[in-house]
mmCIF file of C-alpha atoms and ligand atoms in Angstrom:
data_model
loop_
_atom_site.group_PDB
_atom_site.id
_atom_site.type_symbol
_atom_site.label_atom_id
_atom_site.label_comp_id
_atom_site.label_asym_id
_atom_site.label_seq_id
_atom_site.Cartn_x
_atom_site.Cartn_y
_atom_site.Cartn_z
ATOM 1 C CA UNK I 1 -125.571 -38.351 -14.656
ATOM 2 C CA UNK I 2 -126.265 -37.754 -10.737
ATOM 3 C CA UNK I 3 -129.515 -38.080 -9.243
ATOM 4 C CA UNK I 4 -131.117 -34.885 -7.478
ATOM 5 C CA UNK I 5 -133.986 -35.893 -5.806
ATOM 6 C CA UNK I 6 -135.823 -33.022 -4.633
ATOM 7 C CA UNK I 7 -138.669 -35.495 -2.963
ATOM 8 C CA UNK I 8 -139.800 -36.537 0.363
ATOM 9 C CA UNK I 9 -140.213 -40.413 -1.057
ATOM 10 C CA UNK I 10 -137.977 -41.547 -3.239
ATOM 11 C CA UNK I 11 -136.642 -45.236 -2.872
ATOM 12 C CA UNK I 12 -133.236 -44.788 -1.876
ATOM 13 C CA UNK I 13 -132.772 -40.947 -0.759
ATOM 14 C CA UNK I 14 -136.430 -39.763 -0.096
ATOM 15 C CA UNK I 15 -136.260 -36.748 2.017
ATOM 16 C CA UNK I 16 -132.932 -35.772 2.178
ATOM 17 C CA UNK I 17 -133.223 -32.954 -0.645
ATOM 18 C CA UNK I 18 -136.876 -31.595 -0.293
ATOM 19 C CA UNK I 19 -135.321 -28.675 0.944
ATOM 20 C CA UNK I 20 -133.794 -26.341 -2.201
ATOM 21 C CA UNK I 21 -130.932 -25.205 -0.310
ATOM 22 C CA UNK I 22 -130.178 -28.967 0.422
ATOM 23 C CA UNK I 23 -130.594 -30.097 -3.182
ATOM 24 C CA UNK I 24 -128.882 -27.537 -4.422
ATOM 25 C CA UNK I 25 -126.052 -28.679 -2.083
ATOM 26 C CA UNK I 26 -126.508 -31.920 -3.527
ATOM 27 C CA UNK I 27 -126.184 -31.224 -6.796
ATOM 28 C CA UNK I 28 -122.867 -28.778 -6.465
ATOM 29 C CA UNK I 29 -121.660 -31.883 -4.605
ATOM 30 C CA UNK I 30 -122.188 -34.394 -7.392
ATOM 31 C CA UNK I 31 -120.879 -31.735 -10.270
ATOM 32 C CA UNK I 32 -117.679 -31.564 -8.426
ATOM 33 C CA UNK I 33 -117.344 -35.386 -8.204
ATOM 34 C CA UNK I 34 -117.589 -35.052 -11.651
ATOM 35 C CA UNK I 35 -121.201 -35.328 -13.101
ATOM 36 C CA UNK I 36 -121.398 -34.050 -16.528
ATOM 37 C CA UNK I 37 -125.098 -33.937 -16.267
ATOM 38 C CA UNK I 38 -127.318 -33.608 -13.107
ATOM 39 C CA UNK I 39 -131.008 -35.311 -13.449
ATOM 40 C CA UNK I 40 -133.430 -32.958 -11.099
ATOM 41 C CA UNK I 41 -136.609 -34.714 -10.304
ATOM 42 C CA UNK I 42 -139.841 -34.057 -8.050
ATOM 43 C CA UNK I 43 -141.909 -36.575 -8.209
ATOM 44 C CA UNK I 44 -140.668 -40.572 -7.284
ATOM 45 C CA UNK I 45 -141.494 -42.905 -9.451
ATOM 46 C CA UNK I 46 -140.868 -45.883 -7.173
ATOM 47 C CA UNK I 47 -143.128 -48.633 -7.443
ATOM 48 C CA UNK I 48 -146.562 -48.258 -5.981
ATOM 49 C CA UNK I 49 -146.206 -44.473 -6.121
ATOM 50 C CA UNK I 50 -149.228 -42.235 -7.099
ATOM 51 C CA UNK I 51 -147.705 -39.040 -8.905
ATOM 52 C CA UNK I 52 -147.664 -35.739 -7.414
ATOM 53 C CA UNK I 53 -149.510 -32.861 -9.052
ATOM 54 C CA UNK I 54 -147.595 -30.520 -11.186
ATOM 55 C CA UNK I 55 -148.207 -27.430 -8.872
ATOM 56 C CA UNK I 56 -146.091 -29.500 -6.071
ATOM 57 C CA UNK I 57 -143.087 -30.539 -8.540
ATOM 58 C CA UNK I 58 -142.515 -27.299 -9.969
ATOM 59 C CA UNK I 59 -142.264 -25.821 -6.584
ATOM 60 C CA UNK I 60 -139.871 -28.435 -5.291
ATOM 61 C CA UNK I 61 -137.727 -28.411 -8.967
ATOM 62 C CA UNK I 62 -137.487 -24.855 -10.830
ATOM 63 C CA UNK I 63 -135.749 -23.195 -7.735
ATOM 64 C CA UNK I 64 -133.543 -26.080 -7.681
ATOM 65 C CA UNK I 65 -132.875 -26.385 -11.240
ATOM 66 C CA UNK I 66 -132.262 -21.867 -11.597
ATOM 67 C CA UNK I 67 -129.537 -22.476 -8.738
ATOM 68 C CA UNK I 68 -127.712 -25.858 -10.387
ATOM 69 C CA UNK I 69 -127.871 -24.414 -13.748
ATOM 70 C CA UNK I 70 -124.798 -22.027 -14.238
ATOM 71 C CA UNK I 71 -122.985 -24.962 -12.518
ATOM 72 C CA UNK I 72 -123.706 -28.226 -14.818
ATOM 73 C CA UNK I 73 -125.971 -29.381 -17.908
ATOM 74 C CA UNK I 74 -129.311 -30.531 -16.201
ATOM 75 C CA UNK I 75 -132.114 -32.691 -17.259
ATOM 76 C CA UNK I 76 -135.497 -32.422 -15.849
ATOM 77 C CA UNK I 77 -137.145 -35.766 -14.629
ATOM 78 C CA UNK I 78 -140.670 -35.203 -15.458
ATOM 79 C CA UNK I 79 -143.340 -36.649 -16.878
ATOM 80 C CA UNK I 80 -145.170 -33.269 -17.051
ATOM 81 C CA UNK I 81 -145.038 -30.879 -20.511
ATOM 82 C CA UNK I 82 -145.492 -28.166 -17.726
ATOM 83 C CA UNK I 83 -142.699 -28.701 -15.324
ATOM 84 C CA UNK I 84 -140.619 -29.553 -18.674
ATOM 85 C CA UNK I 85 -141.136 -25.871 -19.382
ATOM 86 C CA UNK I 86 -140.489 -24.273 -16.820
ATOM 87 C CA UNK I 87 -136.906 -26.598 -15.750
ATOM 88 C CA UNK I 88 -136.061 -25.683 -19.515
ATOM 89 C CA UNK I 89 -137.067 -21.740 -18.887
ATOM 90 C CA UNK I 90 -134.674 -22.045 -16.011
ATOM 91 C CA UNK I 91 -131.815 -23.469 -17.192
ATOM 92 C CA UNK I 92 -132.362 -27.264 -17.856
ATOM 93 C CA UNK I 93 -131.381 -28.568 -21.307
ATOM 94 C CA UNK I 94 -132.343 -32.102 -20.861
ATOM 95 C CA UNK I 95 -136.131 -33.629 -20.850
ATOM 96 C CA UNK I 96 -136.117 -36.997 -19.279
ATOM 97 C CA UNK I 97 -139.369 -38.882 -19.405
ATOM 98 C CA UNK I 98 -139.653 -42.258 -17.765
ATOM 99 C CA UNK I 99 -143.103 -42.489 -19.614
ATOM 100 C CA UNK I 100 -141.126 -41.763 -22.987
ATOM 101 C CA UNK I 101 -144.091 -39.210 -24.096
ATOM 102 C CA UNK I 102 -146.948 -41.861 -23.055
ATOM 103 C CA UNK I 103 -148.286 -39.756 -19.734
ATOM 104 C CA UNK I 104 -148.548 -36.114 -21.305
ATOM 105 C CA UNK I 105 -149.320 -35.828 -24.914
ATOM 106 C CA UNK I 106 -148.068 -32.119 -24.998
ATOM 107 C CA UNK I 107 -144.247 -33.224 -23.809
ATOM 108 C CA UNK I 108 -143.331 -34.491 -27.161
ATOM 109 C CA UNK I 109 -144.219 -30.584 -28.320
ATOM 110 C CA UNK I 110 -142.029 -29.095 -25.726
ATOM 111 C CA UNK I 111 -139.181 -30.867 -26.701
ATOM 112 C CA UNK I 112 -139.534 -30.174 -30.437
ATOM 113 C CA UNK I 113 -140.245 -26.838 -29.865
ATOM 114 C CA UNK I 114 -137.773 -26.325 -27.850
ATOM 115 C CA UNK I 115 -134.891 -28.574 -29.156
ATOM 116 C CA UNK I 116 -133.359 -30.030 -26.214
ATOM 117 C CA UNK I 117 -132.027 -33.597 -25.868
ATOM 118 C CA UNK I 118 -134.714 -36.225 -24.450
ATOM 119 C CA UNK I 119 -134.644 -39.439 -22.792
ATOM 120 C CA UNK I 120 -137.065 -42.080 -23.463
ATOM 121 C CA UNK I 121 -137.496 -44.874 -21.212
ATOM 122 C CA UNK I 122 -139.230 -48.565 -21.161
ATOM 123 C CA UNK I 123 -141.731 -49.218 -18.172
ATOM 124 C CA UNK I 124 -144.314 -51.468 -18.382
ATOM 125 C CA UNK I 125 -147.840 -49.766 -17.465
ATOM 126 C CA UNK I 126 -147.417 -46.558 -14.999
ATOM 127 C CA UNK I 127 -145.473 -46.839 -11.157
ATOM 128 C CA UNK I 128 -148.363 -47.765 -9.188
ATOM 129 C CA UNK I 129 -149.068 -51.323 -10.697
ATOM 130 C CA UNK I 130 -145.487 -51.732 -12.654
ATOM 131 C CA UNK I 131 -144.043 -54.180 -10.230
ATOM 132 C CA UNK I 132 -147.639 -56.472 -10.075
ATOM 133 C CA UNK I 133 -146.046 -59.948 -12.059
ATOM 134 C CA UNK I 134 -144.603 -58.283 -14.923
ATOM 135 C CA UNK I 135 -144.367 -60.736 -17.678
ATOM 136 C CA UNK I 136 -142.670 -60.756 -21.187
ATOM 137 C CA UNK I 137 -142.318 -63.804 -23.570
ATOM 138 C CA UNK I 138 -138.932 -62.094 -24.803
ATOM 139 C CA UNK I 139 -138.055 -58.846 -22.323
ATOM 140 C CA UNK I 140 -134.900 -57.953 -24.327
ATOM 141 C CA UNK I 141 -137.047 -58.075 -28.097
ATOM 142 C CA UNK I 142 -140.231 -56.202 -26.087
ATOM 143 C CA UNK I 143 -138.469 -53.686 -24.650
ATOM 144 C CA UNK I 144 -136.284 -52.468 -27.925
ATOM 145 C CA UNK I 145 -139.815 -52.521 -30.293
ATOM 146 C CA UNK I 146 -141.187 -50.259 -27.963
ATOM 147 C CA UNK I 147 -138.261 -47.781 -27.893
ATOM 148 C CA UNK I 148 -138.230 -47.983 -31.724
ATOM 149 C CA UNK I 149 -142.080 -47.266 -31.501
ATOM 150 C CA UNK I 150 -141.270 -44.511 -29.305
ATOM 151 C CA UNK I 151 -138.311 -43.112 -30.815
ATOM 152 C CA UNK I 152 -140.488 -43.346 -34.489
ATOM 153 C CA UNK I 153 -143.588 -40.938 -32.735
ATOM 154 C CA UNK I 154 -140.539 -38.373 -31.105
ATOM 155 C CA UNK I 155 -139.709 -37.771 -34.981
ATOM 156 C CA UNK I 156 -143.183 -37.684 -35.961
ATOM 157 C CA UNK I 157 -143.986 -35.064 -33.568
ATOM 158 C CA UNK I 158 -141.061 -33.126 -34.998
ATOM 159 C CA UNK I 159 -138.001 -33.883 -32.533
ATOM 160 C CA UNK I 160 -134.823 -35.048 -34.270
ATOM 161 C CA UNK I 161 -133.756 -37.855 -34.165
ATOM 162 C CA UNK I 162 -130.155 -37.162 -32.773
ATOM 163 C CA UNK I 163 -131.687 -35.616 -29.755
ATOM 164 C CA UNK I 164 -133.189 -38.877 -28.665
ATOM 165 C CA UNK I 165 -131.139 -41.220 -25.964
ATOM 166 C CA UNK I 166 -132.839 -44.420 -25.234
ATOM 167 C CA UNK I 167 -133.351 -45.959 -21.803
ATOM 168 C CA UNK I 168 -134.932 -49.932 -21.125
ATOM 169 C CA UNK I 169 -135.920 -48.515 -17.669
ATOM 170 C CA UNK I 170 -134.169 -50.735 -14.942
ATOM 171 C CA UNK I 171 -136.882 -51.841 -12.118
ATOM 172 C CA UNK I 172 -139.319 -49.648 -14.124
ATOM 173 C CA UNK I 173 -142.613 -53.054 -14.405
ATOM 174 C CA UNK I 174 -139.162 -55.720 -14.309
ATOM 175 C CA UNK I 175 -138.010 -58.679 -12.227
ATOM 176 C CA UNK I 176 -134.826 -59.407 -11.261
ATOM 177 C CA UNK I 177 -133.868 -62.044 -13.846
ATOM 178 C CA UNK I 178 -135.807 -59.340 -16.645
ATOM 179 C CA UNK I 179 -133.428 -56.809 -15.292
ATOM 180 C CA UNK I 180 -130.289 -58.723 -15.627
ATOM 181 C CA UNK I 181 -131.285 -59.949 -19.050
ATOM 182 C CA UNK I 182 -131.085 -56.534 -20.523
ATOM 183 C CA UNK I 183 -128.100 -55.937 -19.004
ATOM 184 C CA UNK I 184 -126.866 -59.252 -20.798
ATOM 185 C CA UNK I 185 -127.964 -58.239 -24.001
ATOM 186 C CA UNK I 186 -127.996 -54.380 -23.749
ATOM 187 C CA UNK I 187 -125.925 -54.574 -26.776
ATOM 188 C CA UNK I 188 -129.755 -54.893 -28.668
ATOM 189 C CA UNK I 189 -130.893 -51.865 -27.253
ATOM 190 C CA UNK I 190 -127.589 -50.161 -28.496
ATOM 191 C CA UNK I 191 -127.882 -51.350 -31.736
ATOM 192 C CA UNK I 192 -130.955 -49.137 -32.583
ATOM 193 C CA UNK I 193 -128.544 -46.255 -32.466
ATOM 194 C CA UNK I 194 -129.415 -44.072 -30.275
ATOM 195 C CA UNK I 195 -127.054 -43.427 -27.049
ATOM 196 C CA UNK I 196 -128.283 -45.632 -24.431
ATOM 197 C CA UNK I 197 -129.123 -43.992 -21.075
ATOM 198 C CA UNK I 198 -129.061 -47.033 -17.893
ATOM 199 C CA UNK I 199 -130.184 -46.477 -14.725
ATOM 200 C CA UNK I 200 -129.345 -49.324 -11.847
ATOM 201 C CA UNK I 201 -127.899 -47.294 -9.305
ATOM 202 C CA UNK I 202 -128.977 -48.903 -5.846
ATOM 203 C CA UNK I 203 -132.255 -50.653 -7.311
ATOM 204 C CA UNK I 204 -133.931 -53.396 -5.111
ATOM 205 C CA UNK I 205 -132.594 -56.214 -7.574
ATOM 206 C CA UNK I 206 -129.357 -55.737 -6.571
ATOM 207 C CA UNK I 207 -130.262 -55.904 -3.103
ATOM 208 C CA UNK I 208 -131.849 -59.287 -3.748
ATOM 209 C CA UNK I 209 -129.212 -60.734 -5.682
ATOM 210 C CA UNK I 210 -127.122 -59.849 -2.550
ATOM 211 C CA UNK I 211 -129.547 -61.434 0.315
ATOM 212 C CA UNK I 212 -131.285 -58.459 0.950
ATOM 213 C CA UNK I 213 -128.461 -55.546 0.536
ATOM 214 C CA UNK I 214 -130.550 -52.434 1.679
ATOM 215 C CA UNK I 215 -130.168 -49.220 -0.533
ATOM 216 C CA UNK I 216 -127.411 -47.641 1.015
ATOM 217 C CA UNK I 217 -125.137 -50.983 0.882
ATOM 218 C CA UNK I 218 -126.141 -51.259 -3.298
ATOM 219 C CA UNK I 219 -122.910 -49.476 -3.802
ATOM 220 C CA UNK I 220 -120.783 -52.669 -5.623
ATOM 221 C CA UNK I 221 -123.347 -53.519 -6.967
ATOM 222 C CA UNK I 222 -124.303 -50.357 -8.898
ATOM 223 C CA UNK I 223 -120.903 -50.438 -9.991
ATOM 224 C CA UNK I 224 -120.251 -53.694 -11.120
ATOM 225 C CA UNK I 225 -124.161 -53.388 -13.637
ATOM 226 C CA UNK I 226 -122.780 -50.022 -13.982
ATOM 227 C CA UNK I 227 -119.277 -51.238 -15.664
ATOM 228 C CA UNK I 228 -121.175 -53.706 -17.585
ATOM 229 C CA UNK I 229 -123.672 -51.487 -19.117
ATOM 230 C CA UNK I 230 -120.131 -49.466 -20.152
ATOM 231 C CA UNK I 231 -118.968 -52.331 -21.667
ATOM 232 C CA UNK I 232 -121.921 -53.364 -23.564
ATOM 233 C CA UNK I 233 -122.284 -49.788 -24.672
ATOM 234 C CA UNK I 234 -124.474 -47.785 -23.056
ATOM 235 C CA UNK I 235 -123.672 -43.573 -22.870
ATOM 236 C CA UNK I 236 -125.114 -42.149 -20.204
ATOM 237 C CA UNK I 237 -125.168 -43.613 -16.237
ATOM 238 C CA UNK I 238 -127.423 -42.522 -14.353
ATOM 239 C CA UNK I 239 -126.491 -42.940 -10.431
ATOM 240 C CA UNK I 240 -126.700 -41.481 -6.812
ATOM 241 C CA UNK I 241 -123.008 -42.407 -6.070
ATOM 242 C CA UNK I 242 -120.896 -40.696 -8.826
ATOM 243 C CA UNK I 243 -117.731 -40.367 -7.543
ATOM 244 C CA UNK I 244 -117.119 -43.864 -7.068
ATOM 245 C CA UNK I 245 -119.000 -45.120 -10.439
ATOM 246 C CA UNK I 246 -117.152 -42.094 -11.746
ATOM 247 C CA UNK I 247 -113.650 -43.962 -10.684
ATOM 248 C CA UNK I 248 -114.723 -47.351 -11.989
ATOM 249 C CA UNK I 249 -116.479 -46.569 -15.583
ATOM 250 C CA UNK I 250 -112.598 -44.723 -16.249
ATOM 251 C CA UNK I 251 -110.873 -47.350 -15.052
ATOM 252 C CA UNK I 252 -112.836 -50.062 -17.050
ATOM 253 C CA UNK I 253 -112.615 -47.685 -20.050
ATOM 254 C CA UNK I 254 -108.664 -47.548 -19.813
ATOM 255 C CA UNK I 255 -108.836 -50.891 -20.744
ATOM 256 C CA UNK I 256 -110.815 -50.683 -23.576
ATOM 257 C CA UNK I 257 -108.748 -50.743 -27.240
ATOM 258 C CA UNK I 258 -107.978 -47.448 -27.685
HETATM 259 N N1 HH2 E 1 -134.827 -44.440 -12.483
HETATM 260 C C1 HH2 E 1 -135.466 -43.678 -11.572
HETATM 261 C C2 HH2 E 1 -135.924 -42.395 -11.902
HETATM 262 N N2 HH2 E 1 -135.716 -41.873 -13.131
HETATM 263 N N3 HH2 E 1 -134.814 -42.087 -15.307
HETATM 264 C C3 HH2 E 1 -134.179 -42.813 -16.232
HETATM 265 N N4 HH2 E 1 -133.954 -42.309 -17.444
HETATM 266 N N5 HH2 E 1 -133.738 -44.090 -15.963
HETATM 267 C C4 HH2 E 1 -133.930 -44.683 -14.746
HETATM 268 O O1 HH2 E 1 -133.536 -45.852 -14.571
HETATM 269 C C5 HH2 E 1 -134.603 -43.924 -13.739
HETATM 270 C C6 HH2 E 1 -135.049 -42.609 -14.062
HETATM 271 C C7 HH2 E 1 -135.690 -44.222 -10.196
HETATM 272 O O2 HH2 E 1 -134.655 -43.852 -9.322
HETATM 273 P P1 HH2 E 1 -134.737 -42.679 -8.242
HETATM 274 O O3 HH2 E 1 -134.869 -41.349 -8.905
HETATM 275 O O4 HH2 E 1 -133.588 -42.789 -7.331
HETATM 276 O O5 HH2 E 1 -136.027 -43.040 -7.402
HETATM 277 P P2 HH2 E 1 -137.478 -42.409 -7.325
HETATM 278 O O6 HH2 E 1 -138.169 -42.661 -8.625
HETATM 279 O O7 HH2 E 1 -138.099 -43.151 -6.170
HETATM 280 O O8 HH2 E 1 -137.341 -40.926 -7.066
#
């Protein structure tokens, strides 16, 4: 999955695809390194950030998602039953909601209604306080009963259960050593049996465990959680660099059993 971030703030690549024709560059880009899915967002959800109002994000994201469409499967990063709408009217067949249905009570709907695939992911509180001492007595155990809890209320508001992937929401209210301890034991998360989405791809903890890597230089990094997460089973990786994660998750496959 490669990131199209059609914002002027996002963490690693704010402002480099606010303009459609750029994005949309982007994106062909990515699908010819060979992205199978392309994850179109307007709205950052770095910590500290305050949410953009949905007017904004569907201007910056249905243009961009009508254009990438005919080219590769996209999923619409949105919090927002509205902007879900309209990225699905134009072509997206993917919901992903870092708020896994908690921000918009109508977003569950759309996605029933509509019966696309939806990602669900852990963060602790909302962006702007997520990263204030987050604390868990057992991060790994916390984070899979909530995405039970939250995969249970998808089915209850009538999405199926084999549309739901799972995500425990790298950097989303997480230190570094909570970060690499779901990593460690993302084999948990797996075992609820859904297809586990992970998304480390040049996050500030690797940047710290590298004394003080700055986004761009995250590359190894990203790869090396990236392989890991392969190995420990997760589906779907969600990163800014894919040709080169691309090149490592085969290579580590190759030497899986086959
Ligand atoms: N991370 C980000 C955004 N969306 N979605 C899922 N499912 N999993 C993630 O880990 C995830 C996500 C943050 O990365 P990015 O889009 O690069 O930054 P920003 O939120 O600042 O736009």
């Amino acid at each position: 999955m490669g990131v199209v971030n059609v914002t002027p703030d996002s963490f690693s690549d704010g402002g480099l695809y606010l303009d459609a024709d750029a994005a949309v560059a982007h994106g062909e880009q990515l699908a010819g390194e060979g992205a199978d899915i392309l994850d179109v967002g307007g709205e950052s959800t770095r910590p500290g950030s305050e949410g953009v109002p949905a007017e904004e994000e569907l201007r910056r994201v249905v243009p961009v998602v009508e254009r990438l469409s005919p080219r590769c499967r996209i999923s619409i990063d949105t919090t927002k039953a509205g902007v879900a709408r309209a990225a699905l009217d134009a072509g997206a067949s993917i919901v992903n909601d870092v708020s896994a249905f908690r921000f918009d009570p109508e977003l569950a709907g759309v996605v029933a209604e509509t019966g696309v695939d939806c990602c669900l992911m852990h963060m602790l509180g909302e962006p702007r306080t997520m990263q204030q001492d987050p604390r868990y007595d057992d991060v790994v155990g916390e984070v899979k009963a909530f995405l039970e809890e939250r995969l249970a209320y998808a089915v209850g508001e009538g999405v199926p259960e084999e549309r739901v992937w799972l995500d425990p929401g790298i950097g989303f209210g997480k230190t570094a050593e909570h970060n690499l301890e779901l990593l460690r034991r993302l084999d948990e998360i797996v075992a609820i049996g859904r297809p586990v989405v992970v998304g480390t791809s040049r996050k500030s903890f690797l940047g710290k465990l590298t004394g003080g890597r700055l986004e761009g230089e995250r590359m190894p990094g990203t790869i090396a959680t990236n392989v890991i997460a392969l190995e420990r089973g997760a589906s779907v990786f969600r990163v800014h660099d894919v040709a080169q994660v691309r090149d490592a998750l085969l290579v580590a496959a190759a030497t899986f059993a086959s």
